[in-house]
mmCIF file of C-alpha atoms in Angstrom:
data_model
loop_
_atom_site.group_PDB
_atom_site.id
_atom_site.type_symbol
_atom_site.label_atom_id
_atom_site.label_comp_id
_atom_site.label_asym_id
_atom_site.label_seq_id
_atom_site.Cartn_x
_atom_site.Cartn_y
_atom_site.Cartn_z
ATOM 1 C CA UNK Y 1 89.591 99.363 89.283
ATOM 2 C CA UNK Y 2 86.073 100.608 88.512
ATOM 3 C CA UNK Y 3 84.513 103.595 90.197
ATOM 4 C CA UNK Y 4 82.164 101.315 92.165
ATOM 5 C CA UNK Y 5 84.792 98.888 93.424
ATOM 6 C CA UNK Y 6 85.083 98.996 97.194
ATOM 7 C CA UNK Y 7 88.462 97.952 98.489
ATOM 8 C CA UNK Y 8 87.297 96.737 101.868
ATOM 9 C CA UNK Y 9 87.504 93.585 103.949
ATOM 10 C CA UNK Y 10 86.135 92.146 107.165
ATOM 11 C CA UNK Y 11 88.143 89.587 109.110
ATOM 12 C CA UNK Y 12 87.076 87.550 112.133
ATOM 13 C CA UNK Y 13 89.566 85.315 113.912
ATOM 14 C CA UNK Y 14 88.958 83.321 117.083
ATOM 15 C CA UNK Y 15 91.499 81.147 118.865
ATOM 16 C CA UNK Y 16 91.956 79.956 122.418
ATOM 17 C CA UNK Y 17 94.046 83.092 122.974
ATOM 18 C CA UNK Y 18 92.231 85.867 121.117
ATOM 19 C CA UNK Y 19 88.907 86.859 119.586
ATOM 20 C CA UNK Y 20 89.278 89.547 116.926
ATOM 21 C CA UNK Y 21 86.858 91.337 114.598
ATOM 22 C CA UNK Y 22 88.494 93.752 112.151
ATOM 23 C CA UNK Y 23 87.211 95.847 109.261
ATOM 24 C CA UNK Y 24 89.524 97.682 106.889
ATOM 25 C CA UNK Y 25 88.993 100.031 103.972
ATOM 26 C CA UNK Y 26 91.883 101.062 101.735
ATOM 27 C CA UNK Y 27 90.005 104.087 100.398
ATOM 28 C CA UNK Y 28 88.878 105.651 103.627
ATOM 29 C CA UNK Y 29 88.859 108.962 105.461
ATOM 30 C CA UNK Y 30 91.165 108.154 108.353
ATOM 31 C CA UNK Y 31 88.348 106.869 110.572
ATOM 32 C CA UNK Y 32 89.717 104.742 113.400
ATOM 33 C CA UNK Y 33 87.934 102.793 116.129
ATOM 34 C CA UNK Y 34 90.355 100.753 118.225
ATOM 35 C CA UNK Y 35 89.513 98.547 121.192
ATOM 36 C CA UNK Y 36 92.239 95.924 121.480
ATOM 37 C CA UNK Y 37 92.913 95.990 125.208
ATOM 38 C CA UNK Y 38 96.442 97.165 124.363
ATOM 39 C CA UNK Y 39 96.345 100.975 124.656
ATOM 40 C CA UNK Y 40 99.702 101.688 123.010
ATOM 41 C CA UNK Y 41 98.799 99.521 119.998
ATOM 42 C CA UNK Y 42 95.455 101.319 119.728
ATOM 43 C CA UNK Y 43 97.343 104.618 119.613
ATOM 44 C CA UNK Y 44 99.714 103.338 116.898
ATOM 45 C CA UNK Y 45 96.840 101.967 114.793
ATOM 46 C CA UNK Y 46 95.087 105.335 115.074
ATOM 47 C CA UNK Y 47 98.199 106.985 113.635
ATOM 48 C CA UNK Y 48 98.578 104.366 110.893
ATOM 49 C CA UNK Y 49 94.940 104.818 109.868
ATOM 50 C CA UNK Y 50 94.988 108.610 109.901
ATOM 51 C CA UNK Y 51 98.202 108.972 107.928
ATOM 52 C CA UNK Y 52 97.229 106.287 105.414
ATOM 53 C CA UNK Y 53 93.730 107.728 104.845
ATOM 54 C CA UNK Y 54 92.291 104.292 105.603
ATOM 55 C CA UNK Y 55 89.305 103.290 107.725
ATOM 56 C CA UNK Y 56 90.038 100.704 110.402
ATOM 57 C CA UNK Y 57 87.975 99.177 113.183
ATOM 58 C CA UNK Y 58 89.483 96.646 115.584
ATOM 59 C CA UNK Y 59 87.617 94.906 118.383
ATOM 60 C CA UNK Y 60 89.784 92.399 120.221
ATOM 61 C CA UNK Y 61 89.715 90.348 123.373
ATOM 62 C CA UNK Y 62 92.892 88.533 124.251
ATOM 63 C CA UNK Y 63 94.789 86.925 127.091
ATOM 64 C CA UNK Y 64 96.384 90.222 128.083
ATOM 65 C CA UNK Y 65 96.466 89.047 131.698
ATOM 66 C CA UNK Y 66 99.381 86.879 130.516
ATOM 67 C CA UNK Y 67 100.961 89.509 128.268
ATOM 68 C CA UNK Y 68 100.223 91.473 125.089
ATOM 69 C CA UNK Y 69 101.995 89.110 122.704
ATOM 70 C CA UNK Y 70 99.100 87.044 121.357
ATOM 71 C CA UNK Y 71 96.798 90.027 120.915
ATOM 72 C CA UNK Y 72 99.378 92.133 119.071
ATOM 73 C CA UNK Y 73 100.450 89.205 116.896
ATOM 74 C CA UNK Y 74 96.899 88.217 115.961
ATOM 75 C CA UNK Y 75 95.858 91.777 115.117
ATOM 76 C CA UNK Y 76 98.865 91.925 112.790
ATOM 77 C CA UNK Y 77 97.679 88.689 111.178
ATOM 78 C CA UNK Y 78 94.131 89.991 110.754
ATOM 79 C CA UNK Y 79 95.213 93.354 109.356
ATOM 80 C CA UNK Y 80 97.493 91.645 106.842
ATOM 81 C CA UNK Y 81 94.700 89.325 105.736
ATOM 82 C CA UNK Y 82 92.337 92.281 105.415
ATOM 83 C CA UNK Y 83 94.769 94.247 103.261
ATOM 84 C CA UNK Y 84 95.361 91.305 100.955
ATOM 85 C CA UNK Y 85 91.630 90.657 100.593
ATOM 86 C CA UNK Y 86 90.773 94.328 100.081
ATOM 87 C CA UNK Y 87 93.320 94.762 97.281
ATOM 88 C CA UNK Y 88 91.923 91.835 95.298
ATOM 89 C CA UNK Y 89 93.734 91.353 91.986
ATOM 90 C CA UNK Y 90 95.812 94.510 92.591
ATOM 91 C CA UNK Y 91 95.115 95.849 89.114
ATOM 92 C CA UNK Y 92 96.058 99.481 88.620
ATOM 93 C CA UNK Y 93 97.940 100.026 91.871
ATOM 94 C CA UNK Y 94 101.271 101.808 92.073
ATOM 95 C CA UNK Y 95 102.667 98.768 93.962
ATOM 96 C CA UNK Y 96 105.624 100.604 95.546
ATOM 97 C CA UNK Y 97 105.535 103.117 98.386
ATOM 98 C CA UNK Y 98 108.184 104.997 100.333
ATOM 99 C CA UNK Y 99 107.768 107.408 103.241
ATOM 100 C CA UNK Y 100 110.097 109.265 105.580
ATOM 101 C CA UNK Y 101 108.439 110.567 108.741
ATOM 102 C CA UNK Y 102 110.112 112.678 111.434
ATOM 103 C CA UNK Y 103 108.715 112.712 114.948
ATOM 104 C CA UNK Y 104 110.633 115.266 116.977
ATOM 105 C CA UNK Y 105 113.980 113.530 117.631
ATOM 106 C CA UNK Y 106 113.158 110.423 115.564
ATOM 107 C CA UNK Y 107 113.266 109.716 111.830
ATOM 108 C CA UNK Y 108 111.696 106.579 110.369
ATOM 109 C CA UNK Y 109 111.495 105.286 106.820
ATOM 110 C CA UNK Y 110 109.156 102.613 105.492
ATOM 111 C CA UNK Y 111 109.420 101.160 101.986
ATOM 112 C CA UNK Y 112 106.783 98.774 100.612
ATOM 113 C CA UNK Y 113 106.427 96.516 97.601
ATOM 114 C CA UNK Y 114 103.036 94.842 97.234
ATOM 115 C CA UNK Y 115 104.767 91.935 95.578
ATOM 116 C CA UNK Y 116 103.016 88.767 96.807
ATOM 117 C CA UNK Y 117 106.430 87.835 98.239
ATOM 118 C CA UNK Y 118 106.342 88.405 102.006
ATOM 119 C CA UNK Y 119 109.474 89.737 103.645
ATOM 120 C CA UNK Y 120 110.221 92.029 106.571
ATOM 121 C CA UNK Y 121 113.518 93.866 106.822
ATOM 122 C CA UNK Y 122 113.507 95.582 110.202
ATOM 123 C CA UNK Y 123 116.290 97.936 111.263
ATOM 124 C CA UNK Y 124 115.276 99.455 114.582
ATOM 125 C CA UNK Y 125 117.005 99.726 117.949
ATOM 126 C CA UNK Y 126 115.264 101.433 120.848
ATOM 127 C CA UNK Y 127 116.753 102.992 123.985
ATOM 128 C CA UNK Y 128 114.041 101.417 126.150
ATOM 129 C CA UNK Y 129 112.630 97.864 126.097
ATOM 130 C CA UNK Y 130 109.138 99.118 126.986
ATOM 131 C CA UNK Y 131 106.829 102.070 126.386
ATOM 132 C CA UNK Y 132 104.552 102.157 129.404
ATOM 133 C CA UNK Y 133 103.550 98.501 129.658
ATOM 134 C CA UNK Y 134 104.153 97.760 125.959
ATOM 135 C CA UNK Y 135 107.281 95.716 125.082
ATOM 136 C CA UNK Y 136 109.054 97.230 122.081
ATOM 137 C CA UNK Y 137 109.876 93.751 120.719
ATOM 138 C CA UNK Y 138 106.191 93.457 119.820
ATOM 139 C CA UNK Y 139 106.602 96.099 117.110
ATOM 140 C CA UNK Y 140 108.648 93.575 115.139
ATOM 141 C CA UNK Y 141 106.119 90.835 115.888
ATOM 142 C CA UNK Y 142 103.234 92.955 114.615
ATOM 143 C CA UNK Y 143 105.025 94.101 111.459
ATOM 144 C CA UNK Y 144 106.298 90.627 110.574
ATOM 145 C CA UNK Y 145 102.865 89.010 110.864
ATOM 146 C CA UNK Y 146 101.280 91.904 108.957
ATOM 147 C CA UNK Y 147 103.795 91.587 106.106
ATOM 148 C CA UNK Y 148 103.499 87.801 106.050
ATOM 149 C CA UNK Y 149 99.710 87.714 105.832
ATOM 150 C CA UNK Y 150 99.445 90.668 103.446
ATOM 151 C CA UNK Y 151 102.196 89.062 101.338
ATOM 152 C CA UNK Y 152 104.082 92.334 101.000
ATOM 153 C CA UNK Y 153 107.744 93.229 101.033
ATOM 154 C CA UNK Y 154 108.178 95.593 103.984
ATOM 155 C CA UNK Y 155 111.354 97.459 104.876
ATOM 156 C CA UNK Y 156 111.389 99.457 108.104
ATOM 157 C CA UNK Y 157 114.413 101.622 108.845
ATOM 158 C CA UNK Y 158 114.617 103.671 112.011
ATOM 159 C CA UNK Y 159 117.406 106.099 111.160
ATOM 160 C CA UNK Y 160 117.758 107.600 114.630
ATOM 161 C CA UNK Y 161 115.960 108.856 117.712
ATOM 162 C CA UNK Y 162 116.184 109.279 121.482
ATOM 163 C CA UNK Y 163 112.607 108.795 122.679
ATOM 164 C CA UNK Y 164 111.227 105.288 122.205
ATOM 165 C CA UNK Y 165 107.612 106.447 121.939
ATOM 166 C CA UNK Y 166 108.528 108.948 119.222
ATOM 167 C CA UNK Y 167 110.545 106.332 117.338
ATOM 168 C CA UNK Y 168 107.709 103.802 117.179
ATOM 169 C CA UNK Y 169 105.205 106.525 116.383
ATOM 170 C CA UNK Y 170 107.312 107.617 113.406
ATOM 171 C CA UNK Y 171 107.349 104.015 112.143
ATOM 172 C CA UNK Y 172 103.569 103.629 112.242
ATOM 173 C CA UNK Y 173 102.978 106.991 110.584
ATOM 174 C CA UNK Y 174 105.465 106.089 107.852
ATOM 175 C CA UNK Y 175 103.818 102.688 107.448
ATOM 176 C CA UNK Y 176 100.467 104.347 106.795
ATOM 177 C CA UNK Y 177 101.900 106.839 104.329
ATOM 178 C CA UNK Y 178 103.985 104.300 102.412
ATOM 179 C CA UNK Y 179 101.048 101.895 102.178
ATOM 180 C CA UNK Y 180 98.782 104.705 101.011
ATOM 181 C CA UNK Y 181 101.199 105.418 98.164
ATOM 182 C CA UNK Y 182 101.621 101.753 97.227
ATOM 183 C CA UNK Y 183 97.866 101.090 97.123
ATOM 184 C CA UNK Y 184 96.993 104.222 95.146
ATOM 185 C CA UNK Y 185 95.397 103.494 91.803
ATOM 186 C CA UNK Y 186 97.391 105.013 88.937
ATOM 187 C CA UNK Y 187 95.350 105.417 85.715
ATOM 188 C CA UNK Y 188 98.531 104.894 83.695
ATOM 189 C CA UNK Y 189 98.882 101.342 85.002
ATOM 190 C CA UNK Y 190 97.181 98.785 82.781
ATOM 191 C CA UNK Y 191 96.565 95.531 84.597
ATOM 192 C CA UNK Y 192 99.094 94.865 87.330
ATOM 193 C CA UNK Y 193 102.459 96.668 87.557
ATOM 194 C CA UNK Y 194 104.603 93.616 86.906
ATOM 195 C CA UNK Y 195 106.260 92.123 83.831
ATOM 196 C CA UNK Y 196 105.097 88.741 85.180
ATOM 197 C CA UNK Y 197 101.491 89.786 84.545
ATOM 198 C CA UNK Y 198 100.452 88.853 88.075
ATOM 199 C CA UNK Y 199 101.118 89.956 91.642
#
């Protein structure tokens, strides 16, 4: 990657259920502007952005009068598409990332392979089905659509915890940190880090 290469992307997606505009920069400063209509998701994306040293802006309007599902799902889709576009040919990246993050009583681990082979392995059980008005099942929905559209291999392991908010917060912080590691450019890497010659 040259010094002038900007690893950024802008995604716009409009359906009968949602209208989303998203901008993402891999090499950011942790700047986050979130307006999704889903306050808990906004909070989690703030954490993801800050801990990954990305820049992320999300403006979304969705059918939240029905529930949060479509909005959360479609933001996951857009963020995954933005990551894939921003990384381009993936030359020089470390490819793999791993992060453990404690949050008081909770400990989460996220492991990433930017492999062009989408998979989500999700090991998380929460004591509560909701945080405020946010259904915890939507964490899986978001992560699966993000991994699918980014075409990454994403393993999320929630080792333990008592407070559902803390547990999900640890996951999103770990996601940011693991992705930061995986997308870091390593000057020792020539081309892409794969014996196949392509990612």
